mmCIF file of C-alpha atoms in Angstrom:
data_model
loop_
_atom_site.group_PDB
_atom_site.id
_atom_site.type_symbol
_atom_site.label_atom_id
_atom_site.label_comp_id
_atom_site.label_asym_id
_atom_site.label_seq_id
_atom_site.Cartn_x
_atom_site.Cartn_y
_atom_site.Cartn_z
ATOM 1 C CA GLU A 1 -38.931 67.731 -43.834
ATOM 2 C CA ALA A 2 -36.474 69.831 -41.813
ATOM 3 C CA GLN A 3 -37.667 73.396 -41.792
ATOM 4 C CA VAL A 4 -37.938 76.742 -40.063
ATOM 5 C CA THR A 5 -41.448 78.176 -40.303
ATOM 6 C CA GLN A 6 -42.253 81.845 -39.898
ATOM 7 C CA ASN A 7 -45.651 83.470 -39.721
ATOM 8 C CA PRO A 8 -46.978 85.688 -41.084
ATOM 9 C CA ARG A 9 -45.103 85.988 -44.388
ATOM 10 C CA TYR A 10 -46.407 89.500 -44.969
ATOM 11 C CA LEU A 11 -47.864 92.073 -42.605
ATOM 12 C CA ILE A 12 -48.871 95.684 -43.022
ATOM 13 C CA THR A 13 -49.720 97.445 -39.777
ATOM 14 C CA VAL A 14 -49.658 100.833 -38.108
ATOM 15 C CA THR A 15 -47.298 102.531 -35.710
ATOM 16 C CA GLY A 16 -47.728 101.470 -32.103
ATOM 17 C CA LYS A 17 -49.829 98.360 -32.658
ATOM 18 C CA LYS A 18 -48.117 95.426 -30.952
ATOM 19 C CA LEU A 19 -47.280 92.494 -33.178
ATOM 20 C CA THR A 20 -45.650 89.095 -32.894
ATOM 21 C CA VAL A 21 -43.864 87.149 -35.593
ATOM 22 C CA THR A 22 -43.713 83.462 -34.811
ATOM 23 C CA CYS A 23 -40.829 81.131 -35.607
ATOM 24 C CA SER A 24 -40.799 77.382 -35.205
ATOM 25 C CA GLN A 25 -38.173 74.760 -36.105
ATOM 26 C CA ASN A 26 -38.540 70.983 -36.231
ATOM 27 C CA MET A 27 -34.857 70.011 -36.095
ATOM 28 C CA ASN A 28 -34.407 70.024 -32.303
ATOM 29 C CA HIS A 29 -31.875 72.838 -32.712
ATOM 30 C CA GLU A 30 -30.591 74.600 -29.619
ATOM 31 C CA TYR A 31 -29.565 77.872 -31.278
ATOM 32 C CA MET A 32 -32.111 80.244 -32.789
ATOM 33 C CA SER A 33 -31.689 83.750 -34.087
ATOM 34 C CA TRP A 34 -33.594 86.648 -35.627
ATOM 35 C CA TYR A 35 -32.203 88.872 -38.374
ATOM 36 C CA ARG A 36 -33.443 91.851 -40.292
ATOM 37 C CA GLN A 37 -32.463 92.404 -43.897
ATOM 38 C CA ASP A 38 -32.302 95.905 -45.319
ATOM 39 C CA PRO A 39 -31.047 96.959 -48.773
ATOM 40 C CA GLY A 40 -27.330 97.573 -48.804
ATOM 41 C CA LEU A 41 -26.903 96.408 -45.222
ATOM 42 C CA GLY A 42 -27.120 92.642 -45.549
ATOM 43 C CA LEU A 43 -28.532 90.711 -42.606
ATOM 44 C CA ARG A 44 -28.092 92.028 -39.094
ATOM 45 C CA GLN A 45 -28.743 90.019 -35.971
ATOM 46 C CA ILE A 46 -31.504 91.256 -33.668
ATOM 47 C CA TYR A 47 -31.587 88.649 -30.880
ATOM 48 C CA TYR A 48 -30.429 85.107 -30.427
ATOM 49 C CA SER A 49 -31.017 82.204 -28.085
ATOM 50 C CA MET A 50 -28.566 79.478 -27.140
ATOM 51 C CA ASN A 51 -31.249 77.339 -25.494
ATOM 52 C CA VAL A 52 -34.563 77.448 -23.646
ATOM 53 C CA GLU A 53 -34.810 80.514 -21.388
ATOM 54 C CA VAL A 54 -31.403 81.761 -22.624
ATOM 55 C CA THR A 55 -31.598 84.813 -24.885
ATOM 56 C CA ASP A 56 -29.250 87.683 -25.647
ATOM 57 C CA LYS A 57 -29.033 90.827 -27.733
ATOM 58 C CA GLY A 58 -27.557 90.863 -31.182
ATOM 59 C CA ASP A 59 -26.372 93.909 -33.080
ATOM 60 C CA VAL A 60 -29.678 95.756 -33.491
ATOM 61 C CA PRO A 61 -31.971 94.810 -30.573
ATOM 62 C CA GLU A 62 -33.653 98.185 -29.915
ATOM 63 C CA GLY A 63 -37.425 98.020 -30.200
ATOM 64 C CA TYR A 64 -37.624 94.231 -30.177
ATOM 65 C CA LYS A 65 -38.263 91.506 -27.610
ATOM 66 C CA VAL A 66 -37.966 87.739 -27.788
ATOM 67 C CA SER A 67 -38.750 84.744 -25.631
ATOM 68 C CA ARG A 68 -37.709 81.098 -25.676
ATOM 69 C CA LYS A 69 -40.086 79.097 -23.527
ATOM 70 C CA GLU A 70 -39.872 75.974 -25.667
ATOM 71 C CA LYS A 71 -36.982 74.655 -27.689
ATOM 72 C CA ARG A 72 -38.801 74.752 -31.019
ATOM 73 C CA ASN A 73 -40.300 78.267 -30.811
ATOM 74 C CA PHE A 74 -38.667 81.681 -30.812
ATOM 75 C CA PRO A 75 -41.176 84.504 -31.362
ATOM 76 C CA LEU A 76 -40.138 88.063 -32.179
ATOM 77 C CA ILE A 77 -42.224 90.753 -30.492
ATOM 78 C CA LEU A 78 -42.528 94.383 -31.504
ATOM 79 C CA GLU A 79 -44.252 96.058 -28.557
ATOM 80 C CA SER A 80 -44.669 99.441 -30.238
ATOM 81 C CA PRO A 81 -43.651 99.191 -33.887
ATOM 82 C CA SER A 82 -42.306 102.225 -35.675
ATOM 83 C CA PRO A 83 -41.748 102.895 -39.402
ATOM 84 C CA ASN A 84 -37.981 102.321 -39.068
ATOM 85 C CA GLN A 85 -38.775 98.688 -38.285
ATOM 86 C CA THR A 86 -40.163 98.196 -41.765
ATOM 87 C CA SER A 87 -37.935 95.434 -43.050
ATOM 88 C CA LEU A 88 -37.594 91.811 -44.105
ATOM 89 C CA TYR A 89 -37.132 89.530 -41.109
ATOM 90 C CA PHE A 90 -35.603 86.079 -40.989
ATOM 91 C CA CYS A 91 -35.552 83.465 -38.286
ATOM 92 C CA ALA A 92 -32.762 80.886 -38.320
ATOM 93 C CA SER A 93 -31.692 77.874 -36.280
ATOM 94 C CA SER A 94 -28.659 75.651 -35.903
ATOM 95 C CA ARG A 95 -27.396 72.833 -33.695
ATOM 96 C CA GLY A 96 -25.565 75.227 -31.427
ATOM 97 C CA ASP A 97 -22.426 73.147 -31.030
ATOM 98 C CA ARG A 98 -20.195 76.090 -32.085
ATOM 99 C CA ALA A 99 -18.490 73.850 -34.620
ATOM 100 C CA GLY A 100 -19.364 75.662 -37.807
ATOM 101 C CA GLN A 101 -22.709 74.049 -38.453
ATOM 102 C CA PRO A 102 -24.746 76.145 -40.894
ATOM 103 C CA GLN A 103 -27.862 77.992 -39.895
ATOM 104 C CA HIS A 104 -31.192 77.063 -41.483
ATOM 105 C CA PHE A 105 -33.406 79.969 -42.464
ATOM 106 C CA GLY A 106 -37.120 80.507 -42.677
ATOM 107 C CA ASP A 107 -38.695 82.044 -45.782
ATOM 108 C CA GLY A 108 -38.896 85.478 -44.218
ATOM 109 C CA THR A 109 -41.543 87.907 -42.983
ATOM 110 C CA ARG A 110 -41.972 91.210 -44.738
ATOM 111 C CA LEU A 111 -43.188 93.842 -42.291
ATOM 112 C CA SER A 112 -44.466 97.260 -43.297
ATOM 113 C CA ILE A 113 -45.127 99.718 -40.471
ATOM 114 C CA LEU A 114 -47.154 102.747 -41.573
ATOM 115 C CA ALA B 1 -15.123 92.080 -34.103
ATOM 116 C CA GLN B 2 -15.659 90.026 -37.211
ATOM 117 C CA SER B 3 -16.444 91.787 -40.455
ATOM 118 C CA VAL B 4 -17.090 90.676 -44.009
ATOM 119 C CA THR B 5 -16.637 92.699 -47.172
ATOM 120 C CA GLN B 6 -18.279 91.754 -50.437
ATOM 121 C CA LEU B 7 -16.877 93.747 -53.320
ATOM 122 C CA GLY B 8 -19.530 94.668 -55.845
ATOM 123 C CA SER B 9 -23.146 94.983 -54.821
ATOM 124 C CA HIS B 10 -24.179 94.091 -58.376
ATOM 125 C CA VAL B 11 -22.428 91.728 -60.761
ATOM 126 C CA SER B 12 -23.583 90.905 -64.286
ATOM 127 C CA VAL B 13 -22.216 88.041 -66.355
ATOM 128 C CA SER B 14 -23.250 86.484 -69.627
ATOM 129 C CA GLU B 15 -24.803 83.048 -69.667
ATOM 130 C CA GLY B 16 -21.975 80.506 -69.934
ATOM 131 C CA ALA B 17 -19.334 82.889 -68.573
ATOM 132 C CA LEU B 18 -17.348 82.555 -65.373
ATOM 133 C CA VAL B 19 -18.996 83.753 -62.180
ATOM 134 C CA LEU B 20 -16.692 85.325 -59.578
ATOM 135 C CA LEU B 21 -18.134 86.855 -56.412
ATOM 136 C CA ARG B 22 -15.633 88.299 -53.961
ATOM 137 C CA CYS B 23 -15.590 87.993 -50.196
ATOM 138 C CA ASN B 24 -12.936 89.159 -47.745
ATOM 139 C CA TYR B 25 -13.097 88.738 -43.993
ATOM 140 C CA SER B 26 -11.280 90.258 -41.076
ATOM 141 C CA SER B 27 -10.237 87.912 -38.315
ATOM 142 C CA SER B 28 -7.010 87.136 -36.526
ATOM 143 C CA VAL B 29 -7.865 83.441 -36.481
ATOM 144 C CA PRO B 30 -9.302 81.617 -39.516
ATOM 145 C CA PRO B 31 -13.045 81.580 -38.954
ATOM 146 C CA TYR B 32 -15.820 79.413 -40.303
ATOM 147 C CA LEU B 33 -16.970 80.802 -43.664
ATOM 148 C CA PHE B 34 -20.226 80.371 -45.534
ATOM 149 C CA TRP B 35 -21.854 81.343 -48.783
ATOM 150 C CA TYR B 36 -25.634 81.585 -48.885
ATOM 151 C CA VAL B 37 -27.919 82.241 -51.851
ATOM 152 C CA GLN B 38 -31.262 84.030 -51.718
ATOM 153 C CA TYR B 39 -33.756 83.628 -54.543
ATOM 154 C CA PRO B 40 -36.620 86.139 -54.802
ATOM 155 C CA ASN B 41 -39.187 85.817 -52.014
ATOM 156 C CA GLN B 42 -37.261 83.018 -50.366
ATOM 157 C CA GLY B 43 -35.024 82.522 -47.370
ATOM 158 C CA LEU B 44 -31.308 81.942 -47.455
ATOM 159 C CA GLN B 45 -30.031 78.602 -48.687
ATOM 160 C CA LEU B 46 -26.569 77.300 -47.892
ATOM 161 C CA LEU B 47 -24.328 76.989 -50.951
ATOM 162 C CA LEU B 48 -21.157 75.845 -49.223
ATOM 163 C CA LYS B 49 -19.093 76.206 -46.074
ATOM 164 C CA TYR B 50 -15.469 76.158 -44.970
ATOM 165 C CA THR B 51 -14.715 74.797 -41.533
ATOM 166 C CA SER B 52 -11.036 73.793 -41.718
ATOM 167 C CA ALA B 53 -10.677 70.822 -43.993
ATOM 168 C CA ALA B 54 -9.812 71.299 -47.672
ATOM 169 C CA THR B 55 -9.281 74.913 -48.690
ATOM 170 C CA LEU B 56 -11.188 74.368 -51.944
ATOM 171 C CA VAL B 57 -14.798 73.759 -51.052
ATOM 172 C CA LYS B 58 -17.396 72.459 -53.467
ATOM 173 C CA GLY B 59 -21.018 73.326 -52.997
ATOM 174 C CA ILE B 60 -24.360 72.867 -54.642
ATOM 175 C CA ASN B 61 -25.309 73.946 -58.166
ATOM 176 C CA GLY B 62 -21.699 73.784 -59.418
ATOM 177 C CA PHE B 63 -20.362 76.518 -57.145
ATOM 178 C CA GLU B 64 -17.074 76.348 -55.321
ATOM 179 C CA ALA B 65 -14.990 78.629 -53.133
ATOM 180 C CA GLU B 66 -11.369 78.740 -52.125
ATOM 181 C CA PHE B 67 -10.193 79.747 -48.684
ATOM 182 C CA LYS B 68 -6.977 81.789 -48.898
ATOM 183 C CA LYS B 69 -5.621 82.607 -45.479
ATOM 184 C CA SER B 70 -2.882 84.895 -46.787
ATOM 185 C CA GLU B 71 -5.444 87.022 -48.587
ATOM 186 C CA THR B 72 -8.223 86.611 -45.974
ATOM 187 C CA SER B 73 -10.503 85.786 -48.860
ATOM 188 C CA PHE B 74 -13.209 83.266 -49.664
ATOM 189 C CA HIS B 75 -14.290 84.060 -53.228
ATOM 190 C CA LEU B 76 -17.150 82.160 -54.839
ATOM 191 C CA THR B 77 -16.824 80.877 -58.393
ATOM 192 C CA LYS B 78 -18.748 78.916 -60.979
ATOM 193 C CA PRO B 79 -17.175 78.061 -64.347
ATOM 194 C CA SER B 80 -20.286 78.572 -66.460
ATOM 195 C CA ALA B 81 -23.206 80.769 -65.435
ATOM 196 C CA HIS B 82 -26.774 79.611 -65.920
ATOM 197 C CA MET B 83 -29.885 81.744 -66.013
ATOM 198 C CA SER B 84 -31.085 80.036 -62.838
ATOM 199 C CA ASP B 85 -28.066 81.427 -60.951
ATOM 200 C CA ALA B 86 -29.621 84.894 -60.890
ATOM 201 C CA ALA B 87 -30.054 85.649 -57.187
ATOM 202 C CA GLU B 88 -28.489 87.500 -54.281
ATOM 203 C CA TYR B 89 -25.437 85.944 -52.683
ATOM 204 C CA PHE B 90 -24.244 86.500 -49.147
ATOM 205 C CA CYS B 91 -20.893 85.689 -47.623
ATOM 206 C CA ALA B 92 -20.955 85.103 -43.859
ATOM 207 C CA VAL B 93 -18.418 84.386 -41.149
ATOM 208 C CA SER B 94 -18.553 82.982 -37.658
ATOM 209 C CA GLU B 95 -15.769 82.968 -35.146
ATOM 210 C CA ARG B 96 -14.574 79.588 -33.966
ATOM 211 C CA GLY B 97 -16.371 78.696 -30.751
ATOM 212 C CA ASN B 98 -19.216 81.084 -31.518
ATOM 213 C CA GLU B 99 -22.528 80.542 -33.289
ATOM 214 C CA LYS B 100 -22.983 84.188 -34.296
ATOM 215 C CA LEU B 101 -23.019 84.780 -38.052
ATOM 216 C CA THR B 102 -21.824 88.084 -39.452
ATOM 217 C CA PHE B 103 -22.985 88.764 -43.004
ATOM 218 C CA GLY B 104 -21.615 90.781 -45.840
ATOM 219 C CA THR B 105 -23.887 93.258 -47.577
ATOM 220 C CA GLY B 106 -24.645 90.877 -50.422
ATOM 221 C CA THR B 107 -24.027 90.727 -54.175
ATOM 222 C CA ARG B 108 -26.875 90.624 -56.638
ATOM 223 C CA LEU B 109 -25.952 88.440 -59.609
ATOM 224 C CA THR B 110 -27.622 89.089 -62.942
ATOM 225 C CA ILE B 111 -27.209 86.690 -65.851
ATOM 226 C CA ILE B 112 -27.338 88.183 -69.342
ATOM 227 C CA PRO B 113 -28.841 85.866 -71.981
#
Protein backbone atom coordinates (compact mmCIF):
# COMPACT_ATOMS: atom_id res chain seq x y z
CA GLU A 1 0.00 0.00 0.00
CA ALA A 2 1.31 3.44 -1.00
CA GLN A 3 1.85 5.47 2.12
CA VAL A 4 3.73 8.16 3.99
CA THR A 5 4.59 7.08 7.53
CA GLN A 6 5.39 9.50 10.32
CA ASN A 7 6.62 8.70 13.80
CA PRO A 8 5.81 9.40 16.51
CA ARG A 9 2.12 10.29 16.17
CA TYR A 10 2.11 12.12 19.48
CA LEU A 11 4.91 13.58 21.57
CA ILE A 12 4.97 15.70 24.69
CA THR A 13 8.40 17.03 25.60
CA VAL A 14 10.14 19.94 27.26
CA THR A 15 11.82 23.07 25.99
CA GLY A 16 15.34 22.52 24.72
CA LYS A 17 15.28 18.74 24.44
CA LYS A 18 16.27 17.77 20.90
CA LEU A 19 13.77 15.67 19.01
CA THR A 20 13.40 14.08 15.60
CA VAL A 21 10.21 13.26 13.75
CA THR A 22 10.75 10.61 11.12
CA CYS A 23 9.04 10.46 7.74
CA SER A 24 9.24 7.63 5.25
CA GLN A 25 7.49 7.07 1.90
CA ASN A 26 7.30 3.90 -0.17
CA MET A 27 6.31 5.42 -3.52
CA ASN A 28 9.81 6.28 -4.81
CA HIS A 29 8.81 9.95 -4.79
CA GLU A 30 11.47 12.57 -5.41
CA TYR A 31 9.74 15.49 -3.68
CA MET A 32 9.15 15.54 0.06
CA SER A 33 7.95 18.32 2.29
CA TRP A 34 7.17 19.17 5.91
CA TYR A 35 4.24 21.34 6.98
CA ARG A 36 2.91 22.60 10.26
CA GLN A 37 -0.80 23.09 10.81
CA ASP A 38 -2.04 25.69 13.25
CA PRO A 39 -5.66 26.76 13.88
CA GLY A 40 -6.74 29.52 11.54
CA LEU A 41 -3.50 29.41 9.58
CA GLY A 42 -3.92 26.31 7.45
CA LEU A 43 -0.79 24.38 6.53
CA ARG A 44 2.50 26.20 6.14
CA GLN A 45 5.58 24.71 4.56
CA ILE A 46 8.64 24.32 6.78
CA TYR A 47 11.21 22.66 4.48
CA TYR A 48 11.14 20.69 1.29
CA SER A 49 13.41 18.43 -0.70
CA MET A 50 13.48 17.96 -4.46
CA ASN A 51 15.73 14.90 -4.26
CA VAL A 52 18.47 13.23 -2.23
CA GLU A 53 20.84 15.79 -0.69
CA VAL A 54 18.72 18.67 -2.09
CA THR A 55 16.76 20.58 0.55
CA ASP A 56 15.48 24.13 0.83
CA LYS A 57 13.57 26.39 3.18
CA GLY A 58 9.85 26.81 3.00
CA ASP A 59 7.83 29.61 4.53
CA VAL A 60 8.49 28.95 8.22
CA PRO A 61 11.90 27.25 8.57
CA GLU A 62 13.18 28.93 11.76
CA GLY A 63 14.00 26.45 14.50
CA TYR A 64 13.90 23.39 12.25
CA LYS A 65 16.41 21.27 10.35
CA VAL A 66 15.98 18.51 7.81
CA SER A 67 18.13 16.02 5.95
CA ARG A 68 17.61 13.83 2.90
CA LYS A 69 20.27 11.14 2.84
CA GLU A 70 18.01 8.53 1.26
CA LYS A 71 15.18 8.98 -1.18
CA ARG A 72 12.53 7.44 1.06
CA ASN A 73 13.33 9.28 4.32
CA PHE A 74 13.01 12.93 5.28
CA PRO A 75 13.35 13.49 9.04
CA LEU A 76 12.43 16.77 10.72
CA ILE A 77 14.78 17.83 13.52
CA LEU A 78 14.07 20.30 16.28
CA GLU A 79 17.46 20.99 17.86
CA SER A 80 16.14 23.10 20.72
CA PRO A 81 12.34 22.99 20.74
CA SER A 82 10.38 25.90 22.12
CA PRO A 83 6.69 26.20 23.08
CA ASN A 84 5.88 28.12 19.87
CA GLN A 85 6.69 24.93 17.97
CA THR A 86 3.75 23.18 19.56
CA SER A 87 1.75 22.21 16.51
CA LEU A 88 0.47 19.45 14.25
CA TYR A 89 3.09 18.41 11.71
CA PHE A 90 2.60 16.69 8.39
CA CYS A 91 5.05 15.10 6.02
CA ALA A 92 4.08 14.81 2.35
CA SER A 93 5.58 13.44 -0.85
CA SER A 94 4.95 13.63 -4.57
CA ARG A 95 6.56 12.55 -7.83
CA GLY A 96 8.31 15.87 -8.25
CA ASP A 97 7.67 16.24 -11.96
CA ARG A 98 6.15 19.73 -11.48
CA ALA A 99 3.13 18.66 -13.50
CA GLY A 100 0.42 19.05 -10.90
CA GLN A 101 0.71 15.65 -9.30
CA PRO A 102 -0.93 15.67 -5.86
CA GLN A 103 1.01 15.34 -2.67
CA HIS A 104 0.42 12.34 -0.40
CA PHE A 105 0.27 13.08 3.30
CA GLY A 106 1.17 11.19 6.42
CA ASP A 107 -1.26 10.95 9.34
CA GLY A 108 0.45 13.73 11.25
CA THR A 109 2.51 14.17 14.41
CA ARG A 110 1.11 16.21 17.25
CA LEU A 111 3.93 17.87 19.17
CA SER A 112 3.50 19.58 22.52
CA ILE A 113 6.51 21.51 23.83
CA LEU A 114 6.18 22.45 27.51
CA ALA B 1 3.49 34.94 -4.62
CA GLN B 2 0.58 32.56 -4.73
CA SER B 3 -2.21 32.95 -2.22
CA VAL B 4 -5.47 31.17 -1.54
CA THR B 5 -8.53 32.54 0.21
CA GLN B 6 -11.21 30.31 1.65
CA LEU B 7 -14.28 32.29 2.61
CA GLY B 8 -15.88 31.00 5.78
CA SER B 9 -13.83 29.17 8.37
CA HIS B 10 -16.97 27.32 9.47
CA VAL B 11 -19.87 26.20 7.31
CA SER B 12 -22.94 24.33 8.53
CA VAL B 13 -25.45 22.64 6.25
CA SER B 14 -28.34 20.31 6.87
CA GLU B 15 -28.09 16.68 5.85
CA GLY B 16 -29.29 16.41 2.24
CA ALA B 17 -28.64 20.08 1.46
CA LEU B 18 -26.18 21.52 -1.02
CA VAL B 19 -22.59 21.91 0.13
CA LEU B 20 -20.71 24.93 -1.24
CA LEU B 21 -17.19 25.71 -0.02
CA ARG B 22 -15.51 28.73 -1.57
CA CYS B 23 -11.94 29.08 -2.75
CA ASN B 24 -10.32 31.98 -4.59
CA TYR B 25 -6.71 32.11 -5.69
CA SER B 26 -4.38 34.84 -6.81
CA SER B 27 -2.15 34.08 -9.76
CA SER B 28 -1.42 35.72 -13.07
CA VAL B 29 -1.30 32.34 -14.78
CA PRO B 30 -3.87 29.59 -14.10
CA PRO B 31 -2.24 27.35 -11.52
CA TYR B 32 -2.82 23.76 -10.50
CA LEU B 33 -5.63 23.63 -7.93
CA PHE B 34 -6.49 21.02 -5.34
CA TRP B 35 -9.07 20.29 -2.70
CA TYR B 36 -8.06 18.15 0.25
CA VAL B 37 -10.20 16.81 3.10
CA GLN B 38 -9.01 16.17 6.64
CA TYR B 39 -11.00 13.90 8.94
CA PRO B 40 -10.30 14.05 12.69
CA ASN B 41 -6.90 12.65 13.66
CA GLN B 42 -6.02 11.90 10.06
CA GLY B 43 -3.83 13.34 7.35
CA LEU B 44 -5.02 15.16 4.28
CA GLN B 45 -6.73 13.16 1.55
CA LEU B 46 -7.04 14.40 -2.01
CA LEU B 47 -10.63 15.07 -3.08
CA LEU B 48 -9.95 16.39 -6.56
CA LYS B 49 -7.53 18.41 -8.65
CA TYR B 50 -7.53 20.76 -11.62
CA THR B 51 -4.53 20.68 -13.91
CA SER B 52 -5.83 22.13 -17.19
CA ALA B 53 -8.24 19.71 -18.75
CA ALA B 54 -11.99 20.06 -18.15
CA THR B 55 -12.95 23.03 -16.00
CA LEU B 56 -15.53 20.95 -14.12
CA VAL B 57 -13.65 18.40 -12.08
CA LYS B 58 -15.26 15.44 -10.38
CA GLY B 59 -13.72 13.96 -7.29
CA ILE B 60 -14.34 11.31 -4.71
CA ASN B 61 -17.38 11.03 -2.44
CA GLY B 62 -19.63 12.94 -4.87
CA PHE B 63 -17.72 16.22 -4.71
CA GLU B 64 -16.95 18.37 -7.69
CA ALA B 65 -15.36 21.75 -8.34
CA GLU B 66 -15.44 24.21 -11.19
CA PHE B 67 -12.45 26.22 -12.29
CA LYS B 68 -13.50 29.75 -13.31
CA LYS B 69 -10.59 31.72 -14.66
CA SER B 70 -12.53 34.98 -14.90
CA GLU B 71 -13.41 34.79 -11.22
CA THR B 72 -10.12 33.16 -10.11
CA SER B 73 -12.25 30.69 -8.22
CA PHE B 74 -12.35 26.95 -7.61
CA HIS B 75 -15.40 26.38 -5.41
CA LEU B 76 -16.19 22.91 -4.10
CA THR B 77 -19.74 21.58 -4.24
CA LYS B 78 -21.74 18.49 -3.41
CA PRO B 79 -25.46 18.29 -4.24
CA SER B 80 -26.55 16.46 -1.10
CA ALA B 81 -24.62 16.53 2.17
CA HIS B 82 -24.09 13.37 4.18
CA MET B 83 -23.18 13.10 7.83
CA SER B 84 -19.87 11.52 6.83
CA ASP B 85 -18.89 14.73 5.01
CA ALA B 86 -18.21 16.47 8.32
CA ALA B 87 -14.51 17.35 8.17
CA GLU B 88 -12.11 20.17 7.44
CA TYR B 89 -11.54 21.08 3.82
CA PHE B 90 -8.48 22.77 2.39
CA CYS B 91 -8.04 24.43 -0.97
CA ALA B 92 -4.46 24.50 -2.25
CA VAL B 93 -2.64 25.90 -5.25
CA SER B 94 0.67 25.25 -6.92
CA GLU B 95 2.26 27.32 -9.62
CA ARG B 96 2.88 25.61 -12.92
CA GLY B 97 6.43 24.30 -12.98
CA ASN B 98 6.64 24.29 -9.20
CA GLU B 99 5.89 21.57 -6.66
CA LYS B 100 5.23 23.97 -3.77
CA LEU B 101 1.68 23.85 -2.41
CA THR B 102 0.15 26.93 -0.85
CA PHE B 103 -2.88 26.22 1.33
CA GLY B 104 -5.89 28.20 2.32
CA THR B 105 -6.77 28.46 5.99
CA GLY B 106 -9.38 25.73 5.77
CA THR B 107 -13.16 25.43 6.17
CA ARG B 108 -14.68 23.24 8.83
CA LEU B 109 -17.89 21.66 7.53
CA THR B 110 -20.56 20.64 10.01
CA ILE B 111 -23.57 18.60 8.94
CA ILE B 112 -26.80 19.16 10.86
CA PRO B 113 -28.99 16.05 11.18
